[in-house]
C-alpha positions as a printed NumPy array, in Angstrom:
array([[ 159.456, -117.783,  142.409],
       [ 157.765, -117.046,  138.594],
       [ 158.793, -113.922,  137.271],
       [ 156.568, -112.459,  134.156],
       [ 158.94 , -111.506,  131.401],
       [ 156.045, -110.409,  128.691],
       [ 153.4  , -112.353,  126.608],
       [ 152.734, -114.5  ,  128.625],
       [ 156.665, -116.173,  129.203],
       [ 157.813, -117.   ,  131.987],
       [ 161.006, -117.497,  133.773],
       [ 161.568, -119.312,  136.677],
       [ 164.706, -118.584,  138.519],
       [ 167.768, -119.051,  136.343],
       [ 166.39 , -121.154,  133.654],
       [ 164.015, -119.573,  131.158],
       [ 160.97 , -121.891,  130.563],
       [ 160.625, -121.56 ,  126.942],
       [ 163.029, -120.749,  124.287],
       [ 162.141, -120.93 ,  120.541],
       [ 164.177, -118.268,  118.293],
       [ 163.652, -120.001,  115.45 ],
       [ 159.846, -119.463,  115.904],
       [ 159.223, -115.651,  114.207],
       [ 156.1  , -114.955,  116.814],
       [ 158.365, -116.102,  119.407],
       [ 161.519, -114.141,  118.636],
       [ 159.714, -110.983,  117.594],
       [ 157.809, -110.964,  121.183],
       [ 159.757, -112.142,  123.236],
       [ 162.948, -113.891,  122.124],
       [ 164.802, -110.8  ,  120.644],
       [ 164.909, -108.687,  123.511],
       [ 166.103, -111.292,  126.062],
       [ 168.736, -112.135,  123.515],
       [ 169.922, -108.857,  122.607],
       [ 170.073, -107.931,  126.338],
       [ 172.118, -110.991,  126.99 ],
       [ 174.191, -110.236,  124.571],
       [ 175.254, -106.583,  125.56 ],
       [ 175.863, -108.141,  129.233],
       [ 177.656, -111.038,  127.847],
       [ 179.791, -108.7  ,  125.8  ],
       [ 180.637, -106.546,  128.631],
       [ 182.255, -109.28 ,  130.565],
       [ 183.767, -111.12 ,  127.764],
       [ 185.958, -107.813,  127.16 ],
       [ 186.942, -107.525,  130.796],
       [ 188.08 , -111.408,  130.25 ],
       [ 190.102, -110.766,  127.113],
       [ 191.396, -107.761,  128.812],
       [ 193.055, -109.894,  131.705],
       [ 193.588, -112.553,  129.365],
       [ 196.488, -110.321,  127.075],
       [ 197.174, -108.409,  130.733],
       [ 200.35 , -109.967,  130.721],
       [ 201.826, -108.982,  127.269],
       [ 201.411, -105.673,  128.069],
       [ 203.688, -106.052,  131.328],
       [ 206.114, -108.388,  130.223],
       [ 207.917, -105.622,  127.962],
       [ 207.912, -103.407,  131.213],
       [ 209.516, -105.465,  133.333],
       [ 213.069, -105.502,  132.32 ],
       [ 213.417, -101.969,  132.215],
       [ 211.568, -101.7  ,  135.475],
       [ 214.427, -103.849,  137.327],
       [ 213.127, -107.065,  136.76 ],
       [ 216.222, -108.998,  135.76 ],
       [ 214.37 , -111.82 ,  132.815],
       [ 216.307, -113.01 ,  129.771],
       [ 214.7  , -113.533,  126.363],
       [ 213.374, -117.079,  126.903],
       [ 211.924, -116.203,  130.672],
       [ 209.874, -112.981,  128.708],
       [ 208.443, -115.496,  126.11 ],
       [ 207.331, -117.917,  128.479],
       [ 205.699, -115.302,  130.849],
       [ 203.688, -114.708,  127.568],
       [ 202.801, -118.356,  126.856],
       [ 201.745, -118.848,  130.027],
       [ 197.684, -117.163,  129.69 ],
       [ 197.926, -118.893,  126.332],
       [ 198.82 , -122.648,  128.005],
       [ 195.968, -121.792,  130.942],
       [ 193.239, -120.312,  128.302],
       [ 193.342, -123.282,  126.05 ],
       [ 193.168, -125.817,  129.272],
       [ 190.428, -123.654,  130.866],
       [ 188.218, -123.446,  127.42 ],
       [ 188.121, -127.197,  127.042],
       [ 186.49 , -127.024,  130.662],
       [ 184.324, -124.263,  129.722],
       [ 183.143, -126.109,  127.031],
       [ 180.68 , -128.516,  128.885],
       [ 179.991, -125.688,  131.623],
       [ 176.548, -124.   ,  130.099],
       [ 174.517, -127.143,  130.174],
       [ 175.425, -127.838,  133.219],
       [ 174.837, -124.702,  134.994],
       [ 173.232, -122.136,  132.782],
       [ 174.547, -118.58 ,  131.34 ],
       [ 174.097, -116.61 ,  134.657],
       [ 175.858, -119.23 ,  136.864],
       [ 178.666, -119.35 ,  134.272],
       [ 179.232, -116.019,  133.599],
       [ 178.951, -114.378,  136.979],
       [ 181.273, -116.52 ,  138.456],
       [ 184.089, -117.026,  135.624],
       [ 183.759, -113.44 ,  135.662],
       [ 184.314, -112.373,  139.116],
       [ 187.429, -114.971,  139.06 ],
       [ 189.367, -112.209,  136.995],
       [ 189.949, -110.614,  140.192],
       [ 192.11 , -113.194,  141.397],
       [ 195.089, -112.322,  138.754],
       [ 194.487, -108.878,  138.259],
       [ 195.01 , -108.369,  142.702],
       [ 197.905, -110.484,  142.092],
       [ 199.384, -108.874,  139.053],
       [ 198.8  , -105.769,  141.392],
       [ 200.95 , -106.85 ,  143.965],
       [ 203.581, -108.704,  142.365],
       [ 204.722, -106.022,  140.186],
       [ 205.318, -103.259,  142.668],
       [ 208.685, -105.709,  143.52 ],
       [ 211.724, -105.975,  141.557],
       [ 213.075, -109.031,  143.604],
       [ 209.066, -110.791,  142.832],
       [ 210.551, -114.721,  142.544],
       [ 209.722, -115.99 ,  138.571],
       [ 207.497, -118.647,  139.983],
       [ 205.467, -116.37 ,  141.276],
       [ 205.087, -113.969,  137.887],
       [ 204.571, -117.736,  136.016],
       [ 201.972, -118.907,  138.178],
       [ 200.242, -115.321,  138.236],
       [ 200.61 , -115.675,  134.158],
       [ 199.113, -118.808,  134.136],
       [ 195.863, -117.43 ,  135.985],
       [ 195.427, -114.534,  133.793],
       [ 194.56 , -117.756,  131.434],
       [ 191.565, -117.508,  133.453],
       [ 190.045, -114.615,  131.026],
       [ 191.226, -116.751,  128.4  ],
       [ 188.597, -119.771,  129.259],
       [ 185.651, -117.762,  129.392],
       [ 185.151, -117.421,  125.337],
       [ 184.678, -121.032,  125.268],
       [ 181.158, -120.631,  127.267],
       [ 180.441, -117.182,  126.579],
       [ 180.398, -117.909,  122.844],
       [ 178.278, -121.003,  122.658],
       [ 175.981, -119.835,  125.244],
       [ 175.503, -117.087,  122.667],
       [ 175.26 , -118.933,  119.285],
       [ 171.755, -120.583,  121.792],
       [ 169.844, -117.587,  122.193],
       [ 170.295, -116.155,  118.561],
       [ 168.458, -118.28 ,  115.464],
       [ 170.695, -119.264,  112.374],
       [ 169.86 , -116.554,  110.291],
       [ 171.382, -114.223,  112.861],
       [ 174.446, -116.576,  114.559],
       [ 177.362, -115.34 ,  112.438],
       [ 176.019, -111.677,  113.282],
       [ 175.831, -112.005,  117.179],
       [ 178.847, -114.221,  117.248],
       [ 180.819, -111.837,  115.444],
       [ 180.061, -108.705,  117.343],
       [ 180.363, -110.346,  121.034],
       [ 183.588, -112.007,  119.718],
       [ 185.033, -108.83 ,  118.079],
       [ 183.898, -106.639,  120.533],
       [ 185.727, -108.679,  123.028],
       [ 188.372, -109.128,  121.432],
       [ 188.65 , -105.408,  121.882],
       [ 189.826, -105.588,  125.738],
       [ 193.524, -106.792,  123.678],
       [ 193.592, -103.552,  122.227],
       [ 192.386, -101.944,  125.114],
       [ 194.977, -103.284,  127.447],
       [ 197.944, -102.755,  125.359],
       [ 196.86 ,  -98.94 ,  124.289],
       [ 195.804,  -97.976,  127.663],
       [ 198.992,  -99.56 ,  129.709],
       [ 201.43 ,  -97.289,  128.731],
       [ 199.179,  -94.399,  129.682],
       [ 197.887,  -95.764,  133.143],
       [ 201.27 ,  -96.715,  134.278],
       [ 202.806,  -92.869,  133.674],
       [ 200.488,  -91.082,  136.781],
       [ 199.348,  -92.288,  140.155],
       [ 195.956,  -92.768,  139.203],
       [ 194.806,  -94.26 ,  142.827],
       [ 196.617,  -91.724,  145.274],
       [ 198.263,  -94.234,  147.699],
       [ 196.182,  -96.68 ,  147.536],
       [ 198.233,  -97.92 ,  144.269],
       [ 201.583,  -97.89 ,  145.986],
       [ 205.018,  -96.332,  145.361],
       [ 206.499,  -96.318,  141.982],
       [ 209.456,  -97.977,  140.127],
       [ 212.755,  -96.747,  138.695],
       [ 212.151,  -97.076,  134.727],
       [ 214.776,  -97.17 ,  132.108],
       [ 214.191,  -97.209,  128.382],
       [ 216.949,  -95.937,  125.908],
       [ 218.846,  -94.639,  128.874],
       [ 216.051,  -92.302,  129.871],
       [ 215.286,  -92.846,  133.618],
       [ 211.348,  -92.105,  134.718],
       [ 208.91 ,  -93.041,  137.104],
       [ 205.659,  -95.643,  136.56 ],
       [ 203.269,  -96.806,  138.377],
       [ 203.127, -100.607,  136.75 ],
       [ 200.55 , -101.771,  139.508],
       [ 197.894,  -99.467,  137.818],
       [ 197.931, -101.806,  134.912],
       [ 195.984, -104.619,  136.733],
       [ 194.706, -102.38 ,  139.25 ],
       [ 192.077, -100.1  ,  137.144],
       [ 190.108, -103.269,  135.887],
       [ 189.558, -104.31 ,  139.441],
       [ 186.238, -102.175,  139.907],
       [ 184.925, -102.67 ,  136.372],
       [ 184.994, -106.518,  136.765],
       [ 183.091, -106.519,  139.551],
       [ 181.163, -104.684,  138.743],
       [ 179.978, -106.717,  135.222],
       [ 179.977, -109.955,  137.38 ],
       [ 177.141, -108.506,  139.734],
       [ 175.167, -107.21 ,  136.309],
       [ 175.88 , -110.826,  134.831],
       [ 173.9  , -112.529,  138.244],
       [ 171.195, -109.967,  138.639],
       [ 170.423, -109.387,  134.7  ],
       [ 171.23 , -112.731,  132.78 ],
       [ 168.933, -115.9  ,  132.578],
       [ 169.554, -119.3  ,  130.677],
       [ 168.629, -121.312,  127.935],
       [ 166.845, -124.372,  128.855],
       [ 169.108, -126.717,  126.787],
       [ 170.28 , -129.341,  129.312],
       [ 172.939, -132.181,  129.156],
       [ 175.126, -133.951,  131.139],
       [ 178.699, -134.252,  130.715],
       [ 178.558, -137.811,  128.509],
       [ 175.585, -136.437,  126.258],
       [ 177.954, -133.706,  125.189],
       [ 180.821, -135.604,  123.912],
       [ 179.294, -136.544,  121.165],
       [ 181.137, -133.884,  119.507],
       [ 184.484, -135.404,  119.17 ],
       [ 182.641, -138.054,  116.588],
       [ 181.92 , -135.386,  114.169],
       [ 184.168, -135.359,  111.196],
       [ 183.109, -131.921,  110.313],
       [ 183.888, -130.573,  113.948],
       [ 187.545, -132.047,  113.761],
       [ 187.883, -129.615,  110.677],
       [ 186.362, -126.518,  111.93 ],
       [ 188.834, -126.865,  115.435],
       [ 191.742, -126.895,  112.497],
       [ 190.534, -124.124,  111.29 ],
       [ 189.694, -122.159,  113.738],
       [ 193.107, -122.627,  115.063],
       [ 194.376, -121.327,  112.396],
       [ 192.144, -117.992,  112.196],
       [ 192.079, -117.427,  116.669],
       [ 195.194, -119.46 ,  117.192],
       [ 197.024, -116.613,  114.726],
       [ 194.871, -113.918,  116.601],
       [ 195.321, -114.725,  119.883],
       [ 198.474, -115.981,  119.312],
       [ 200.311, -112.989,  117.601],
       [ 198.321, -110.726,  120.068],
       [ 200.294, -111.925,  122.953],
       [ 203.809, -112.023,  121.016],
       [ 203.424, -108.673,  118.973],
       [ 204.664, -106.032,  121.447],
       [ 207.784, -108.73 ,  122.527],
       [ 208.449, -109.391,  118.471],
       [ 208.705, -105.764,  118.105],
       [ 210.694, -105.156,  121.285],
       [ 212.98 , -107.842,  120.16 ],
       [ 213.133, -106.84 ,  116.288],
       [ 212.678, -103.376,  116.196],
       [ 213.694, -102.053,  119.605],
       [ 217.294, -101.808,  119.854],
       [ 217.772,  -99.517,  116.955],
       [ 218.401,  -95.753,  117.381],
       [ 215.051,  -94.192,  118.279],
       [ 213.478,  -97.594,  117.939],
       [ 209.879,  -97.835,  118.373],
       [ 208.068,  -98.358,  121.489],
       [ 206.128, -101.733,  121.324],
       [ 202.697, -100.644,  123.169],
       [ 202.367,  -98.08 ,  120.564],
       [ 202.002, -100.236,  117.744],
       [ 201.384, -103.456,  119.256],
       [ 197.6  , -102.471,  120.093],
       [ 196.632, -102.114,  116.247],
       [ 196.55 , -105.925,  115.666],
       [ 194.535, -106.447,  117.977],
       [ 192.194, -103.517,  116.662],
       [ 192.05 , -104.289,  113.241],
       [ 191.273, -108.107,  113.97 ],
       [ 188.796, -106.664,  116.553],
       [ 186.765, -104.842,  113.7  ],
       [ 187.145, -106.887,  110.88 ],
       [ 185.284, -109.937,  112.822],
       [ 182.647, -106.853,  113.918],
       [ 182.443, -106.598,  109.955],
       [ 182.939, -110.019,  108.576],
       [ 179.68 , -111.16 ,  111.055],
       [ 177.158, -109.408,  108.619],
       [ 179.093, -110.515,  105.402],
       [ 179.618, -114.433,  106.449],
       [ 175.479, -113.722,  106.859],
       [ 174.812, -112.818,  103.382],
       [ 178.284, -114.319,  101.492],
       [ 178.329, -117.88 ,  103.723],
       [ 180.885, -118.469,  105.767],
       [ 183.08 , -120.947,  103.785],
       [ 184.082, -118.605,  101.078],
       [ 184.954, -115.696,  103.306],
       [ 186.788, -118.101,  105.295],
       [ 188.786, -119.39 ,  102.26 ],
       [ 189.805, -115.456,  101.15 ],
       [ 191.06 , -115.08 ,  104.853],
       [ 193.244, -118.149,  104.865],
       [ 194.305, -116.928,  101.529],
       [ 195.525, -113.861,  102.99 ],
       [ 197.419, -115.039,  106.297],
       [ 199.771, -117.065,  103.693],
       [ 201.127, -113.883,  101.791],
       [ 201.256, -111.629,  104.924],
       [ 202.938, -114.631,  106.809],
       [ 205.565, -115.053,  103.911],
       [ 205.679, -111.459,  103.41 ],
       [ 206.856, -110.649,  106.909],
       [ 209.938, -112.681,  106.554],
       [ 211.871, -110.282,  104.188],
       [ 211.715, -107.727,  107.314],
       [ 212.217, -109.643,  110.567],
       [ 216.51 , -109.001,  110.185],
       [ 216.474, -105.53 ,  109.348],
       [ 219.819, -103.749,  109.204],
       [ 217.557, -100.332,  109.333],
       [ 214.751,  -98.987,  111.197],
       [ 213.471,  -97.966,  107.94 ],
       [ 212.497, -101.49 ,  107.213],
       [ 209.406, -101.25 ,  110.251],
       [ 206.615, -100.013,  108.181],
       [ 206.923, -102.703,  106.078],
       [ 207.394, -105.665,  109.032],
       [ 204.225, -103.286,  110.621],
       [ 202.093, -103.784,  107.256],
       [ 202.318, -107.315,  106.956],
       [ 201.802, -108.329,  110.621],
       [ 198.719, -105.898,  110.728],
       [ 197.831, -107.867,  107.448],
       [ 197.802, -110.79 ,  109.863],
       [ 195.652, -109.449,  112.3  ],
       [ 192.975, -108.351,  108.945],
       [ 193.102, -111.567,  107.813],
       [ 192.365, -113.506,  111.076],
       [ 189.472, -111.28 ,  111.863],
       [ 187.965, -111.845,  109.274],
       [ 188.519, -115.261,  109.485],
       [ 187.85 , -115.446,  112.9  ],
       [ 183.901, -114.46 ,  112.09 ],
       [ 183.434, -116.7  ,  109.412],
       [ 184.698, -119.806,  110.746],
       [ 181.407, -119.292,  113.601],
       [ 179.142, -118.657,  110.765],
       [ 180.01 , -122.398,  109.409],
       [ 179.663, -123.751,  112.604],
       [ 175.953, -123.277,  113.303],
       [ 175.394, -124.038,  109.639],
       [ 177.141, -127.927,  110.184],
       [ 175.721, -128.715,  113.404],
       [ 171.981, -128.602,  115.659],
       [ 171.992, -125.962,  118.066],
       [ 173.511, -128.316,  121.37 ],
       [ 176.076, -129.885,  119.317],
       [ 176.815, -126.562,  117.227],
       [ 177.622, -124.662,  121.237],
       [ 179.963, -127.689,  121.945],
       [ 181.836, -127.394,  119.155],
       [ 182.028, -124.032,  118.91 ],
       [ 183.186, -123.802,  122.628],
       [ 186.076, -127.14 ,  122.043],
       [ 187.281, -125.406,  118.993],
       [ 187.711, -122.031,  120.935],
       [ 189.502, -123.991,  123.472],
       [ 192.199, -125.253,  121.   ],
       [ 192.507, -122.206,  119.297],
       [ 193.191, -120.801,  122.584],
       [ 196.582, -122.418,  122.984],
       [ 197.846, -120.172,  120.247],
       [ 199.775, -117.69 ,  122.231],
       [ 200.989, -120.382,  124.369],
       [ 202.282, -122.398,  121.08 ],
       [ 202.888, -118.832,  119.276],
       [ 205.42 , -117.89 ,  122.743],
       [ 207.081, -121.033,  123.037],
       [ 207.866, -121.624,  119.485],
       [ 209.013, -117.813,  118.311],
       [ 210.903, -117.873,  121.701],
       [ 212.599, -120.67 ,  120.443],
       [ 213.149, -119.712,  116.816],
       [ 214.656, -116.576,  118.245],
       [ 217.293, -118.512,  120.107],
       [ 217.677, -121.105,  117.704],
       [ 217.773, -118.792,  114.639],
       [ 217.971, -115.417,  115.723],
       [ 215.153, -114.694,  113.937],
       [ 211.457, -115.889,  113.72 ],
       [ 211.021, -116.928,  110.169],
       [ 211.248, -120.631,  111.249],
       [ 207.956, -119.71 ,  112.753],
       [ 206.336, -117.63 ,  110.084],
       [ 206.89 , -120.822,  107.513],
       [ 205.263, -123.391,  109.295],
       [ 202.522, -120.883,  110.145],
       [ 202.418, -120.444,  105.826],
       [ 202.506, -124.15 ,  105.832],
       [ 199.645, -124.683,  108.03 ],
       [ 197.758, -122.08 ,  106.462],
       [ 197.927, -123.317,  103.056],
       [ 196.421, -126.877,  104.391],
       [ 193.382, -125.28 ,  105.807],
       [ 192.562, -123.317,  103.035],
       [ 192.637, -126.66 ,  101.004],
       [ 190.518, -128.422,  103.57 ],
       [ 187.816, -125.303,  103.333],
       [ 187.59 , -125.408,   99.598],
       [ 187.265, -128.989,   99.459],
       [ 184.214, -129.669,  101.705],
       [ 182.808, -126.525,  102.297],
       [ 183.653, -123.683,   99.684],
       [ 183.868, -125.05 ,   96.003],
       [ 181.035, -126.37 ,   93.972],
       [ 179.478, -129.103,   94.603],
       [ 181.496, -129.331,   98.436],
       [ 180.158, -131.842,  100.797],
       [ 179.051, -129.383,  103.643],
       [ 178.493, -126.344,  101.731],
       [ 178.191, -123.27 ,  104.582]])
């Protein structure tokens, strides 16, 4: 069946028959609506993914106190675990838009979330829940994690150049959002019985040797509606690009010099993000905690996440009108002081010394935004549209294993070292190469790849 969509385009079934965004008549007619609607939809469910995505490192620092009896290591590892599933998922993801098109894709990655947020639901109303079980139901919260990696370069197709780092920026920021969202909203979700009966009995909850009740279930529970909700808007609202290839014609990404440098890069901008979103409210727990009055992780944790979340909103329109290389460049700039500079508070002997561990790992999250934004503005700028989604979509993929790497190895350092800065130096380390691999072929004058 044809379906008119204006001036004389035409769409038939899930594939759109003409797409041309680079062509003015064509965008101004036709193109900019379609895209802007896709994007909104897009945006929607990419939240609810990022949302079940960082699900888990809102629970984890619930659990002991809720009966759950999990040492240090066992905590860090339930918070790797979306990471290690995100990153594997993306590189799948990757390939997945050519194959099937933006409304296949999206509807059904997003209507998967439903499989750890029911089980999240269920395994946390029981104290005695086996490990394996909360590991495996960790893992699959990785599932929100893979959808960036096809969201995102489905996006980057239906947007021309002039506009990429603007779109990309706002679907990717405002996703990024459902981090903030889940880690603000837990604590208050979990305090009444939203859902009657339907959500179960509560559990005994001690913190600071103040016994309550909570309803941890409600954390996974609420999304439950809302996802499906955006995956039946997704199948009845979204259409697809026709830019086709099969699984061979899109590897020829990994022979791109310049795409092995933007996945480094990228790491190092997401990979901090994503990775020190998952790890913040357990570094704090673990840090901060145990002092007198110490603070309670969920209501701090849920600002690095926010202030990333807006300054890639932000950084979009400047990587637009700046390029992307130099804005990139000042952001890797800034992860290396805030990563040294959170060192000289990560043994306090006071709680007084928080505000100052709190500024520099929120400096963290400011810098990767930004970073986060500009690094997708270079992208489109390196590569043609097909190649520019699969690299976009691999380098998401990587970047995706940071909290799975950012888990495993502060777990480690912790036990190790009892402390993180092990951690924070190598991160210092591996910022200071990237920002010497931007400035050389993209940033300074007379760079190779200028972008």
């Amino acid at each position: 069946m044809t379906i008119a969509i204006g001036n004389n385009e035409k769409r038939q079934g899930v594939w759109l028959s003409r797409w041309e965004p680079e062509d003015a008549g064509f965008w101004e007619t036709t193109g900019k609506r379609i895209a802007w609607r896709t994007l909104i939809i897009t945006t929607a469910n990419l939240t609810m993914a990022f949302i079940v995505w960082f699900m888990v490192s809102a629970l984890v620092v619930r659990l002991p106190g809720a009966g759950f009896k999990l040492n240090q290591t066992e905590l860090f590892w339930l918070t790797a675990m979306p990471g290690l599933a995100g990153g594997t998922l993306r590189i799948i993801h990757t390939f997945l838009v050519p194959l099937y098109g933006t409304r296949n894709v999206v509807t059904i990655s997003t209507l998967s979330l439903l499989i750890p947020t029911v089980g999240w639901f269920v395994a946390v109303q029981e104290p005695t829940t086996p490990y394996w079980v909360l590991l495996t139901l960790a893992f699959l919260a990785g599932l929100g994690g893979g959808n960036f990696s096809s969201f995102m370069p489905s996006t980057s197709l239906f947007f021309p150049k002039r506009l990429q780092g603007t779109a990309l920026a706002i679907q990717a920021g405002i996703g990024n959002f459902g981090v903030s969202i889940v880690q603000f909203v837990t604590p208050w979700i979990i305090g009444v019985a939203l859902f009657g009966s339907l959500a179960g009995e509560p559990l005994d909850f001690t913190r600071g040797g103040v016994h309550s009740k909570i309803w941890l279930q409600n954390a996974a529970l609420v999304y439950v509606p809302l996802i499906a909700l955006f995956g039946i808007l997704a199948w009845f609202m979204l259409r697809s690009v026709p830019v086709r290839a099969n699984f061979r014609d899109q590897l020829d990404i990994f022979k791109l010099k310049h795409g092995f440098f933007m996945t480094l890069l990228y790491v190092m901008t997401f990979g901090s993000f994503s990775g020190f979103s998952a790890t913040f409210p357990l570094l704090i727990r673990q840090t901060y905690t145990g002092f007198p009055n110490g603070p309670d992780p969920l209501a701090y944790a849920f600002l690095g996440p926010l202030i990333g979340s807006i300054m890639r909103v932000i950084a979009g329109p400047l990587s637009d009108r700046f390029g992307g290389a130099i804005v990139t460049h000042w952001s890797g700039i800034g992860m290396i002081v805030c990563a040294i500079g959170v060192t000289f508070f990560t043994s306090p002997t006071s709680l007084a010394e928080f505000p100052y561990f709190l500024t520099f790992m929120l400096g963290l999250f400011f810098f990767s935004g930004i970073g986060n934004a500009s690094t997708f503005k270079q992208m489109p700028m390196l590569f043609e549209p097909r190649q520019a989604a699969g690299v976009i979509g691999w380098t998401s993929a990587v970047a995706a294993y940071g909290p799975f790497a950012a888990g495993i190895l502060l777990g480690y350092s912790m036990t190790l070292f009892a402390s993180p800065n092990a951690f924070f130096y190598w991160a210092a380390f591996y910022y200071a190469v990237n920002v010497a691999i931007n400035w050389w072929y993209y940033a300074r004058k007379g760079a190779e790849r200028p972008c």
